[in-house]
């Protein structure tokens, strides 16, 4: 059975999509079968993995709103073993369309269940909000990675997200765990970045990944070419950081078994 990991933080621009794309690609490079589910209407994970948004016929929207078989929405990428279910701008309206749906919080879970046995990991890239689709993502997930940008307002809003996770854990998904807090856009030369790192470590201790994602221009450039950093420049710090994160997650998983 594949493990479903949601990437969530209602604060935008913290490196959620960058992490979804590059962690998934790194796990695939380590010979795992990985599926990215783009649950953000902006569809950045889709375009970042080379999907032409204009040409998408079946997206995650069709699966959760029109009950289309998720297998029909799976697209392959340039990396062996890495597939994606793309997003679509229509997903913006899905929140309203799902208002009267029975058990609407579990729609995505029911959608992804048939795919679980076909992948080692399913990564859900959540939108920067705590709406119905993000609640669906957290209800479907086994664990959640929370990217935290190394900047002044880093911890602002995290308590809200943790509260949401707590509610979902108590009411909708009792097995939901925090996979870890991931520090992104880290620049060791900045005193502030080091202070944020210490603060997050003090707050969340063992839940903070040892791997830190450094600020890296290659990570920013790769999506415009529709490929993950590992294909764009495998020697860059960005690519190395995400391979390191993938290995950390795999070794943790092995310890748990």
Short mmCIF file of C-alpha atoms in Angstrom, two decimals:
data_model
loop_
_atom_site.label_atom_id
_atom_site.label_comp_id
_atom_site.label_asym_id
_atom_site.label_seq_id
_atom_site.Cartn_x
_atom_site.Cartn_y
_atom_site.Cartn_z
CA UNK A 1 0.00 0.00 0.00
CA UNK A 2 1.35 3.39 -0.99
CA UNK A 3 1.85 6.15 1.54
CA UNK A 4 -0.08 9.37 0.92
CA UNK A 5 1.72 12.55 1.98
CA UNK A 6 0.05 15.97 1.79
CA UNK A 7 2.13 19.15 1.53
CA UNK A 8 0.25 21.86 3.35
CA UNK A 9 0.64 25.39 4.64
CA UNK A 10 -2.03 28.03 4.11
CA UNK A 11 0.72 30.61 3.74
CA UNK A 12 1.66 31.02 0.09
CA UNK A 13 5.19 31.07 -1.30
CA UNK A 14 6.78 28.76 1.26
CA UNK A 15 7.99 26.11 -1.19
CA UNK A 16 5.07 23.66 -1.15
CA UNK A 17 4.92 23.09 -4.89
CA UNK A 18 8.71 23.15 -5.27
CA UNK A 19 8.85 20.44 -2.60
CA UNK A 20 6.04 18.38 -4.15
CA UNK A 21 7.77 18.36 -7.55
CA UNK A 22 11.34 17.82 -6.39
CA UNK A 23 10.71 15.41 -3.53
CA UNK A 24 8.53 13.27 -5.84
CA UNK A 25 11.22 13.34 -8.55
CA UNK A 26 13.91 12.42 -6.00
CA UNK A 27 11.89 9.48 -4.67
CA UNK A 28 11.37 8.32 -8.28
CA UNK A 29 15.12 8.65 -8.90
CA UNK A 30 15.60 6.36 -5.87
CA UNK A 31 13.46 3.80 -7.75
CA UNK A 32 10.15 4.39 -5.99
CA UNK A 33 6.89 4.62 -7.93
CA UNK A 34 5.43 8.06 -7.21
CA UNK A 35 2.24 9.93 -8.09
CA UNK A 36 1.83 13.69 -7.62
CA UNK A 37 -1.75 14.89 -7.15
CA UNK A 38 -2.03 18.59 -7.94
CA UNK A 39 -4.82 19.83 -5.66
CA UNK A 40 -4.06 23.54 -6.22
CA UNK A 41 -6.16 25.41 -8.84
CA UNK A 42 -3.03 27.35 -9.85
CA UNK A 43 -1.75 24.05 -11.30
CA UNK A 44 1.91 24.97 -10.79
CA UNK A 45 2.94 21.40 -9.94
CA UNK A 46 1.34 20.27 -13.21
CA UNK A 47 3.20 22.76 -15.41
CA UNK A 48 6.37 22.25 -13.34
CA UNK A 49 6.30 18.58 -14.33
CA UNK A 50 5.80 19.35 -18.02
CA UNK A 51 2.02 19.05 -18.32
CA UNK A 52 0.47 21.49 -20.80
CA UNK A 53 -2.47 22.78 -18.75
CA UNK A 54 -4.36 23.85 -21.89
CA UNK A 55 -4.27 20.31 -23.26
CA UNK A 56 -5.45 18.51 -20.11
CA UNK A 57 -8.65 16.59 -20.77
CA UNK A 58 -9.11 14.94 -17.38
CA UNK A 59 -7.90 16.56 -14.15
CA UNK A 60 -8.34 16.04 -10.41
CA UNK A 61 -11.40 18.31 -10.72
CA UNK A 62 -13.15 15.74 -12.96
CA UNK A 63 -12.31 12.97 -10.50
CA UNK A 64 -13.70 14.66 -7.40
CA UNK A 65 -16.64 16.55 -8.91
CA UNK A 66 -17.74 14.21 -11.71
CA UNK A 67 -16.54 10.91 -10.19
CA UNK A 68 -14.32 10.12 -13.20
CA UNK A 69 -12.04 7.08 -12.73
CA UNK A 70 -8.73 8.51 -11.43
CA UNK A 71 -6.79 6.19 -13.79
CA UNK A 72 -8.09 8.34 -16.66
CA UNK A 73 -6.48 11.44 -15.15
CA UNK A 74 -2.96 10.02 -14.69
CA UNK A 75 -0.28 11.58 -16.93
CA UNK A 76 3.31 10.38 -17.22
CA UNK A 77 6.29 12.73 -16.81
CA UNK A 78 9.88 12.86 -18.11
CA UNK A 79 11.04 10.89 -15.08
CA UNK A 80 10.58 7.12 -15.01
CA UNK A 81 8.25 6.06 -12.23
CA UNK A 82 6.80 9.55 -11.70
CA UNK A 83 3.20 10.26 -12.72
CA UNK A 84 0.86 13.17 -12.05
CA UNK A 85 -2.85 13.85 -11.82
CA UNK A 86 -2.94 17.49 -12.96
CA UNK A 87 -5.06 20.31 -11.66
CA UNK A 88 -7.34 22.71 -13.50
CA UNK A 89 -8.56 26.25 -12.85
CA UNK A 90 -12.09 24.76 -12.49
CA UNK A 91 -10.94 23.45 -9.11
CA UNK A 92 -11.59 26.98 -7.76
CA UNK A 93 -15.32 26.30 -8.13
CA UNK A 94 -15.16 22.77 -6.73
CA UNK A 95 -15.52 24.05 -3.16
CA UNK A 96 -18.98 25.44 -4.00
CA UNK A 97 -19.98 22.48 -6.18
CA UNK A 98 -19.20 20.11 -3.32
CA UNK A 99 -21.32 21.98 -0.76
CA UNK A 100 -24.23 19.54 -0.97
CA UNK A 101 -22.18 16.40 -1.54
CA UNK A 102 -22.62 13.78 1.15
CA UNK A 103 -19.41 13.13 3.14
CA UNK A 104 -17.71 15.81 1.06
CA UNK A 105 -14.56 15.77 3.24
CA UNK A 106 -13.74 12.21 2.11
CA UNK A 107 -14.25 12.58 -1.66
CA UNK A 108 -10.52 12.77 -2.42
CA UNK A 109 -9.78 9.81 -0.14
CA UNK A 110 -12.31 7.70 -2.04
CA UNK A 111 -10.83 8.94 -5.33
CA UNK A 112 -7.26 7.96 -4.44
CA UNK A 113 -7.98 4.62 -2.75
CA UNK A 114 -7.95 2.63 -6.04
CA UNK A 115 -4.47 4.05 -6.84
CA UNK A 116 -2.82 3.30 -3.48
CA UNK A 117 -1.67 -0.20 -4.40
CA UNK A 118 -0.04 1.05 -7.62
CA UNK A 119 2.40 3.55 -6.05
CA UNK A 120 4.93 3.65 -3.22
CA UNK A 121 4.15 7.32 -2.55
CA UNK A 122 1.32 9.67 -3.47
CA UNK A 123 2.15 13.34 -2.86
CA UNK A 124 -0.71 15.85 -2.69
CA UNK A 125 0.22 19.47 -3.41
CA UNK A 126 -2.37 21.46 -1.45
CA UNK A 127 -3.52 24.98 -2.25
CA UNK A 128 -2.49 27.82 0.09
CA UNK A 129 -5.81 27.83 1.96
CA UNK A 130 -7.64 25.71 4.51
CA UNK A 131 -10.74 25.20 2.36
CA UNK A 132 -12.68 22.05 1.47
CA UNK A 133 -10.05 20.74 -0.99
CA UNK A 134 -7.23 21.05 1.57
CA UNK A 135 -9.44 19.38 4.21
CA UNK A 136 -10.03 16.61 1.65
CA UNK A 137 -6.28 16.31 1.08
CA UNK A 138 -5.54 16.02 4.81
CA UNK A 139 -8.36 13.50 5.24
CA UNK A 140 -6.92 11.36 2.43
CA UNK A 141 -3.32 11.57 3.68
CA UNK A 142 -1.35 9.34 6.03
CA UNK A 143 0.93 12.22 6.93
CA UNK A 144 1.61 15.87 6.20
CA UNK A 145 4.81 17.75 5.40
CA UNK A 146 4.71 21.40 6.46
CA UNK A 147 7.20 23.58 4.54
CA UNK A 148 8.35 26.59 6.57
CA UNK A 149 10.13 29.47 4.86
CA UNK A 150 13.12 30.86 6.76
CA UNK A 151 11.81 34.41 7.07
CA UNK A 152 10.37 36.76 9.67
CA UNK A 153 6.71 35.65 9.56
CA UNK A 154 7.58 31.96 9.23
CA UNK A 155 5.63 30.71 12.23
CA UNK A 156 2.65 32.96 11.64
CA UNK A 157 -0.35 30.87 10.69
CA UNK A 158 1.24 27.54 11.61
CA UNK A 159 -0.86 27.33 14.78
CA UNK A 160 -3.97 27.66 12.60
CA UNK A 161 -2.78 24.82 10.36
CA UNK A 162 -1.92 22.67 13.38
CA UNK A 163 -5.36 23.32 14.79
CA UNK A 164 -6.94 22.21 11.49
CA UNK A 165 -4.80 19.05 11.51
CA UNK A 166 -5.89 18.38 15.11
CA UNK A 167 -9.59 18.72 14.18
CA UNK A 168 -9.18 16.46 11.13
CA UNK A 169 -7.31 13.92 13.24
CA UNK A 170 -10.08 13.85 15.85
CA UNK A 171 -13.05 13.81 13.46
CA UNK A 172 -12.08 12.60 9.98
CA UNK A 173 -8.71 10.88 9.89
CA UNK A 174 -7.47 9.44 13.19
CA UNK A 175 -4.26 8.09 11.64
CA UNK A 176 -3.03 11.45 10.28
CA UNK A 177 0.51 12.20 11.43
CA UNK A 178 2.90 15.09 10.91
CA UNK A 179 5.67 13.74 8.68
CA UNK A 180 7.79 16.75 9.48
CA UNK A 181 8.46 20.47 9.29
CA UNK A 182 10.71 21.29 6.34
CA UNK A 183 12.77 24.48 6.41
CA UNK A 184 12.92 25.99 2.92
CA UNK A 185 14.74 28.92 1.26
CA UNK A 186 17.44 28.71 3.90
CA UNK A 187 20.42 31.04 3.58
CA UNK A 188 23.04 30.23 6.22
CA UNK A 189 24.66 33.66 5.74
CA UNK A 190 21.61 35.40 7.18
CA UNK A 191 21.37 35.66 10.93
CA UNK A 192 17.58 35.74 10.69
CA UNK A 193 17.48 32.40 8.82
CA UNK A 194 19.56 30.78 11.55
CA UNK A 195 17.31 32.29 14.23
CA UNK A 196 14.18 30.94 12.50
CA UNK A 197 15.83 27.53 12.22
CA UNK A 198 16.58 27.51 15.96
CA UNK A 199 13.07 28.69 16.81
CA UNK A 200 11.34 26.04 14.68
CA UNK A 201 13.68 23.39 16.13
CA UNK A 202 12.90 24.54 19.66
CA UNK A 203 9.13 24.45 19.04
CA UNK A 204 8.86 21.20 17.12
CA UNK A 205 12.05 19.29 18.03
CA UNK A 206 12.05 15.78 16.53
CA UNK A 207 9.39 16.76 14.00
CA UNK A 208 11.83 19.00 12.10
CA UNK A 209 13.60 17.32 9.17
CA UNK A 210 17.38 17.21 9.44
CA UNK A 211 17.52 18.16 5.77
CA UNK A 212 17.20 21.89 5.08
CA UNK A 213 16.35 23.22 1.60
CA UNK A 214 18.80 25.99 0.76
CA UNK A 215 17.90 29.02 -1.31
CA UNK A 216 18.91 27.97 -4.81
CA UNK A 217 18.47 29.68 -8.18
CA UNK A 218 18.28 26.35 -10.05
CA UNK A 219 15.21 25.38 -8.02
CA UNK A 220 13.53 28.59 -9.20
CA UNK A 221 14.53 28.13 -12.84
CA UNK A 222 13.64 24.44 -13.32
CA UNK A 223 9.80 24.80 -13.34
CA UNK A 224 9.89 27.20 -16.32
CA UNK A 225 11.45 24.33 -18.29
CA UNK A 226 8.74 21.92 -17.10
CA UNK A 227 11.20 19.64 -15.33
CA UNK A 228 12.30 18.98 -11.73
CA UNK A 229 15.65 20.30 -10.55
CA UNK A 230 17.23 16.83 -10.70
CA UNK A 231 16.79 16.86 -14.51
CA UNK A 232 17.63 20.54 -14.88
CA UNK A 233 20.88 20.47 -12.89
CA UNK A 234 21.55 17.34 -10.83
CA UNK A 235 24.70 18.89 -9.33
CA UNK A 236 22.91 21.93 -7.88
CA UNK A 237 22.39 22.33 -4.14
CA UNK A 238 18.63 22.28 -4.70
CA UNK A 239 18.72 18.85 -6.36
CA UNK A 240 21.09 17.50 -3.70
CA UNK A 241 18.90 18.83 -0.86
CA UNK A 242 15.79 17.08 -2.18
CA UNK A 243 17.63 13.78 -2.74
CA UNK A 244 18.80 14.07 0.87
CA UNK A 245 15.19 14.71 2.02
CA UNK A 246 13.93 11.70 0.03
CA UNK A 247 16.56 9.49 1.67
CA UNK A 248 15.62 10.84 5.11
CA UNK A 249 11.94 10.01 4.54
CA UNK A 250 12.78 6.52 3.26
CA UNK A 251 15.05 5.75 6.22
CA UNK A 252 12.36 6.95 8.66
CA UNK A 253 9.81 4.73 6.91
CA UNK A 254 12.11 1.73 7.20
CA UNK A 255 12.56 2.39 10.92
CA UNK A 256 8.78 2.46 11.41
CA UNK A 257 8.25 -0.91 9.74
#
